[in-house]
Amino acid sequence: MLAELERLYQQALSELDAVTDAQALQAWRVRHLGRKAPLMQAFGRMREVPAEERPRVGRRINELRDALQQAYEAKAEALRQAELARALQEERLDVTLPGRPRPYGRLHPTTRTIREIVRIFQSMGFQVFTSREVETDEYNFQLLNIPPHHPARDMQDTFYVATPGVQADETPPVVLRTHTSPGQIHAMRRYAAQDPDNPPPIRVVLPGMVFRYEQITTRSEIQFTQVEGLAVGRHITFSDLKGTLTEWARRMFGPQVRTRFRPSYFPFTEPSVEMDVECFLCGGQGCPVCKYTGWLEVLGAGMVHPVVLRNGGYDPERYSGFAFGMGPERITMLRHGIQDIRHFWRNDARFLEQF
Ligand code: FA5
C-alpha cells in the first residue's frame, strides 16, 4: 500500500507542477487532498496493514499528506504573486500623477456685481435694508407718487398676482415689484417709527430681485436685479447725490472714470437724472459697447419727491434726500462685454465658469 501511496504522491506533485491558474489548483486540491482522495482514504485502510507496520505506515501517510498540503500552499502563494505581477503590469498606476481637481462652485456674476456695489456703499456708511418681492400696488406705485392710471405706469409693465377664488376688484391689487423703490417707503416708515416727531437720518442700500412683464430681448429680461439707494436727512442736497454717486463710480470702474448727469424723469424724484460713466472699455474714444458715444448709462437717480418723503413719515419742510436705482445685470454686461442678457439665467456652465 505504501508503495502505491508513494507513487500517487509523486504523481500529485507532478500534476501540481502543471497547474497554472486558481481554478485548476482548486480541482487539484479536491483530487489529492479532498475527503475522497486516495491518500485521505488510506487512513481507513489501515486495517489491511500488519499491526507492527501500522505506526510506520501511519507516520508516512501523515508526512505525505503534510507535504502535499505544503506544496499546495506554496503553489497558491506563487499563483497569487503571479496574478499581482500581471495586474501591476497591465493596470499601470502612476501614483505620482496629480489628483483630480474637485469642481468648486462659484458666485453668479450678478451676485458678484451686487456684492461689489453694496461693499462700496457700505464703506460710505450705507446699511443694507432688505425689502419684499411681492408688493401691494400701493407700495409699488401709489406711495411713490404714481397714482392709478398715471401714464408713468407704462414705464414698468407689471405682473399682477391673482388670489384664487377672489375677484380682482375685491382686494387691493398685489404685484411682483417692478423696481426696488417701494423699499424706500418701507425703510422710511421703519426708521420714522423710532421717533415720529424727529425721525433719524437714513442711509440704506436695497439690493433685490424685480419683475417686469416685458418683451425679453438681448438687453431686457422679465426678472432681473436692482440696487436701490436712499439717503434722507437735514440739508441733503443735489451735490451730495452727485458726490456720492461719482465717488461710487470711481471705486467701481476705476479712479480716472468721469461721470455725467442728464436730466430725466421719475415720478418719485424731483429733479430726476440719469448718470452716465465714461466708457471704461474705450476710455471715451467710442466703441461698439458705448455705441460710439463714449458714455454708458448706469443708473437713475434724483432728489426724493416731497410727496414720497411725506408718505414715508418725513416732513419735506425739514428733511430732504436723494435716491438712486441701478441694474447689476446691465453693469455686469458693460464690464465684461456680454452681448446678451439672457445668458444670466441660462445656467450654461461655459458662461458661468468665466467669472
Ligand atoms: C427704475 O426702476 C427706478 N426705480 C430707478 C430709480 C430709483 C430712479 C430711485 C430714481 C430714484 P428704470 O426703470 O430705469 O428705473 O430701471 C433702473 C435700472 O434697471 C436700469 O438702469 C437698468 O439698468 C435696469 N433695468 C431696467 N429694465 C430692465 C430689464 N428689463 N432688464 C434688465 N435690466 C433692466
mmCIF file of N, CA and C and ligand atoms in Angstrom, residues 156 178-179 181 184 212 214 219-221 224 226 228 266 268-269 274 297-302 323-327 330 341, ligand 1:
data_model
loop_
_atom_site.group_PDB
_atom_site.id
_atom_site.type_symbol
_atom_site.label_atom_id
_atom_site.label_comp_id
_atom_site.label_asym_id
_atom_site.label_seq_id
_atom_site.Cartn_x
_atom_site.Cartn_y
_atom_site.Cartn_z
ATOM 1 N N GLN A 156 -43.217 100.695 -16.605
ATOM 2 C CA GLN A 156 -42.888 99.415 -15.981
ATOM 3 C C GLN A 156 -44.086 98.480 -16.092
ATOM 4 N N THR A 178 -41.949 95.914 -9.448
ATOM 5 C CA THR A 178 -41.350 96.216 -10.752
ATOM 6 C C THR A 178 -40.024 96.942 -10.590
ATOM 7 N N HIS A 179 -39.732 97.366 -9.367
ATOM 8 C CA HIS A 179 -38.455 98.031 -9.051
ATOM 9 C C HIS A 179 -38.232 97.927 -7.541
ATOM 10 N N SER A 181 -37.755 100.415 -5.624
ATOM 11 C CA SER A 181 -38.126 101.684 -4.978
ATOM 12 C C SER A 181 -39.173 101.563 -3.870
ATOM 13 N N GLN A 184 -38.000 101.985 -0.458
ATOM 14 C CA GLN A 184 -37.768 103.325 0.125
ATOM 15 C C GLN A 184 -38.832 103.637 1.164
ATOM 16 N N ARG A 212 -40.654 92.409 -14.463
ATOM 17 C CA ARG A 212 -41.438 93.250 -15.378
ATOM 18 C C ARG A 212 -41.968 92.410 -16.532
ATOM 19 N N GLU A 214 -42.239 92.212 -19.669
ATOM 20 C CA GLU A 214 -41.660 92.861 -20.836
ATOM 21 C C GLU A 214 -41.335 91.846 -21.913
ATOM 22 N N ARG A 219 -31.214 92.960 -24.264
ATOM 23 C CA ARG A 219 -30.930 93.926 -23.193
ATOM 24 C C ARG A 219 -31.941 93.893 -22.053
ATOM 25 N N SER A 220 -33.082 93.217 -22.273
ATOM 26 C CA SER A 220 -34.155 93.271 -21.275
ATOM 27 C C SER A 220 -34.619 91.883 -20.872
ATOM 28 N N GLU A 221 -34.676 91.681 -19.556
ATOM 29 C CA GLU A 221 -35.209 90.434 -19.013
ATOM 30 C C GLU A 221 -36.533 90.730 -18.314
ATOM 31 N N PHE A 224 -34.948 90.504 -13.153
ATOM 32 C CA PHE A 224 -33.571 90.983 -13.047
ATOM 33 C C PHE A 224 -33.371 91.612 -11.677
ATOM 34 N N GLN A 226 -31.951 94.805 -9.032
ATOM 35 C CA GLN A 226 -31.643 96.231 -8.908
ATOM 36 C C GLN A 226 -30.970 96.454 -7.562
ATOM 37 N N GLU A 228 -31.072 99.608 -5.037
ATOM 38 C CA GLU A 228 -31.653 100.909 -4.737
ATOM 39 C C GLU A 228 -30.793 101.569 -3.670
ATOM 40 N N PHE A 266 -38.562 110.623 -13.203
ATOM 41 C CA PHE A 266 -39.175 109.561 -12.403
ATOM 42 C C PHE A 266 -40.212 110.238 -11.521
ATOM 43 N N PHE A 268 -41.115 109.656 -8.605
ATOM 44 C CA PHE A 268 -40.795 109.673 -7.176
ATOM 45 C C PHE A 268 -39.563 110.510 -6.848
ATOM 46 N N THR A 269 -38.956 111.156 -7.849
ATOM 47 C CA THR A 269 -37.833 112.066 -7.569
ATOM 48 C C THR A 269 -38.045 113.374 -8.338
ATOM 49 N N GLU A 274 -30.255 110.835 -14.929
ATOM 50 C CA GLU A 274 -29.614 109.553 -15.197
ATOM 51 C C GLU A 274 -28.118 109.813 -15.202
ATOM 52 N N GLU A 297 -24.777 104.484 -19.809
ATOM 53 C CA GLU A 297 -25.764 104.813 -18.780
ATOM 54 C C GLU A 297 -25.718 103.733 -17.702
ATOM 55 N N VAL A 298 -25.614 104.135 -16.441
ATOM 56 C CA VAL A 298 -25.569 103.109 -15.389
ATOM 57 C C VAL A 298 -26.684 103.196 -14.355
ATOM 58 N N LEU A 299 -27.307 104.350 -14.168
ATOM 59 C CA LEU A 299 -28.353 104.391 -13.129
ATOM 60 C C LEU A 299 -29.293 105.577 -13.305
ATOM 61 N N GLY A 300 -30.451 105.459 -12.612
ATOM 62 C CA GLY A 300 -31.394 106.566 -12.494
ATOM 63 C C GLY A 300 -31.364 107.068 -11.061
ATOM 64 N N ALA A 301 -31.590 108.383 -10.884
ATOM 65 C CA ALA A 301 -31.497 108.940 -9.529
ATOM 66 C C ALA A 301 -32.268 110.262 -9.452
ATOM 67 N N GLY A 302 -32.281 110.831 -8.262
ATOM 68 C CA GLY A 302 -32.921 112.137 -8.113
ATOM 69 C C GLY A 302 -33.101 112.484 -6.646
ATOM 70 N N ALA A 323 -32.185 109.578 -3.896
ATOM 71 C CA ALA A 323 -32.371 108.135 -4.103
ATOM 72 C C ALA A 323 -31.804 107.784 -5.465
ATOM 73 N N PHE A 324 -31.450 106.519 -5.608
ATOM 74 C CA PHE A 324 -30.947 106.062 -6.917
ATOM 75 C C PHE A 324 -31.294 104.598 -7.095
ATOM 76 N N GLY A 325 -31.300 104.153 -8.352
ATOM 77 C CA GLY A 325 -31.548 102.742 -8.635
ATOM 78 C C GLY A 325 -30.737 102.317 -9.844
ATOM 79 N N MET A 326 -30.085 101.152 -9.722
ATOM 80 C CA MET A 326 -29.236 100.692 -10.832
ATOM 81 C C MET A 326 -29.486 99.221 -11.118
ATOM 82 N N GLY A 327 -29.092 98.769 -12.309
ATOM 83 C CA GLY A 327 -29.319 97.391 -12.724
ATOM 84 C C GLY A 327 -28.008 96.608 -12.814
ATOM 85 N N ARG A 330 -27.065 94.847 -16.186
ATOM 86 C CA ARG A 330 -26.566 95.740 -17.243
ATOM 87 C C ARG A 330 -25.135 96.178 -16.941
ATOM 88 N N ILE A 341 -28.263 89.583 -22.444
ATOM 89 C CA ILE A 341 -28.639 89.478 -21.011
ATOM 90 C C ILE A 341 -29.216 88.102 -20.695
HETATM 91 C C1 FA5 B 1 -36.246 102.414 -12.026
HETATM 92 O O1 FA5 B 1 -36.613 101.277 -11.888
HETATM 93 C C2 FA5 B 1 -36.247 103.384 -10.875
HETATM 94 N N1 FA5 B 1 -36.933 102.786 -9.760
HETATM 95 C C3 FA5 B 1 -34.823 103.759 -10.530
HETATM 96 C C4 FA5 B 1 -34.743 104.906 -9.586
HETATM 97 C C5 FA5 B 1 -34.654 104.678 -8.229
HETATM 98 C C6 FA5 B 1 -34.771 106.219 -10.042
HETATM 99 C C7 FA5 B 1 -34.597 105.743 -7.333
HETATM 100 C C8 FA5 B 1 -34.722 107.280 -9.178
HETATM 101 C C9 FA5 B 1 -34.625 107.020 -7.819
HETATM 102 P P1 FA5 B 1 -35.511 102.108 -14.512
HETATM 103 O O2 FA5 B 1 -36.793 101.585 -14.986
HETATM 104 O O3 FA5 B 1 -34.729 102.978 -15.413
HETATM 105 O O4 FA5 B 1 -35.694 102.891 -13.165
HETATM 106 O O5 FA5 B 1 -34.595 100.866 -14.083
HETATM 107 C C10 FA5 B 1 -33.371 101.033 -13.386
HETATM 108 C C11 FA5 B 1 -32.289 100.137 -13.970
HETATM 109 O O6 FA5 B 1 -32.760 98.793 -14.028
HETATM 110 C C12 FA5 B 1 -31.949 100.496 -15.422
HETATM 111 O O7 FA5 B 1 -30.974 101.491 -15.458
HETATM 112 C C13 FA5 B 1 -31.428 99.177 -15.941
HETATM 113 O O8 FA5 B 1 -30.074 99.035 -15.599
HETATM 114 C C14 FA5 B 1 -32.218 98.160 -15.161
HETATM 115 N N2 FA5 B 1 -33.298 97.612 -15.989
HETATM 116 C C15 FA5 B 1 -34.480 98.167 -16.296
HETATM 117 N N3 FA5 B 1 -35.229 97.336 -17.036
HETATM 118 C C16 FA5 B 1 -34.506 96.210 -17.199
HETATM 119 C C17 FA5 B 1 -34.743 94.958 -17.858
HETATM 120 N N4 FA5 B 1 -35.877 94.679 -18.468
HETATM 121 N N5 FA5 B 1 -33.768 94.016 -17.823
HETATM 122 C C18 FA5 B 1 -32.614 94.263 -17.165
HETATM 123 N N6 FA5 B 1 -32.341 95.414 -16.520
HETATM 124 C C19 FA5 B 1 -33.263 96.375 -16.528
#
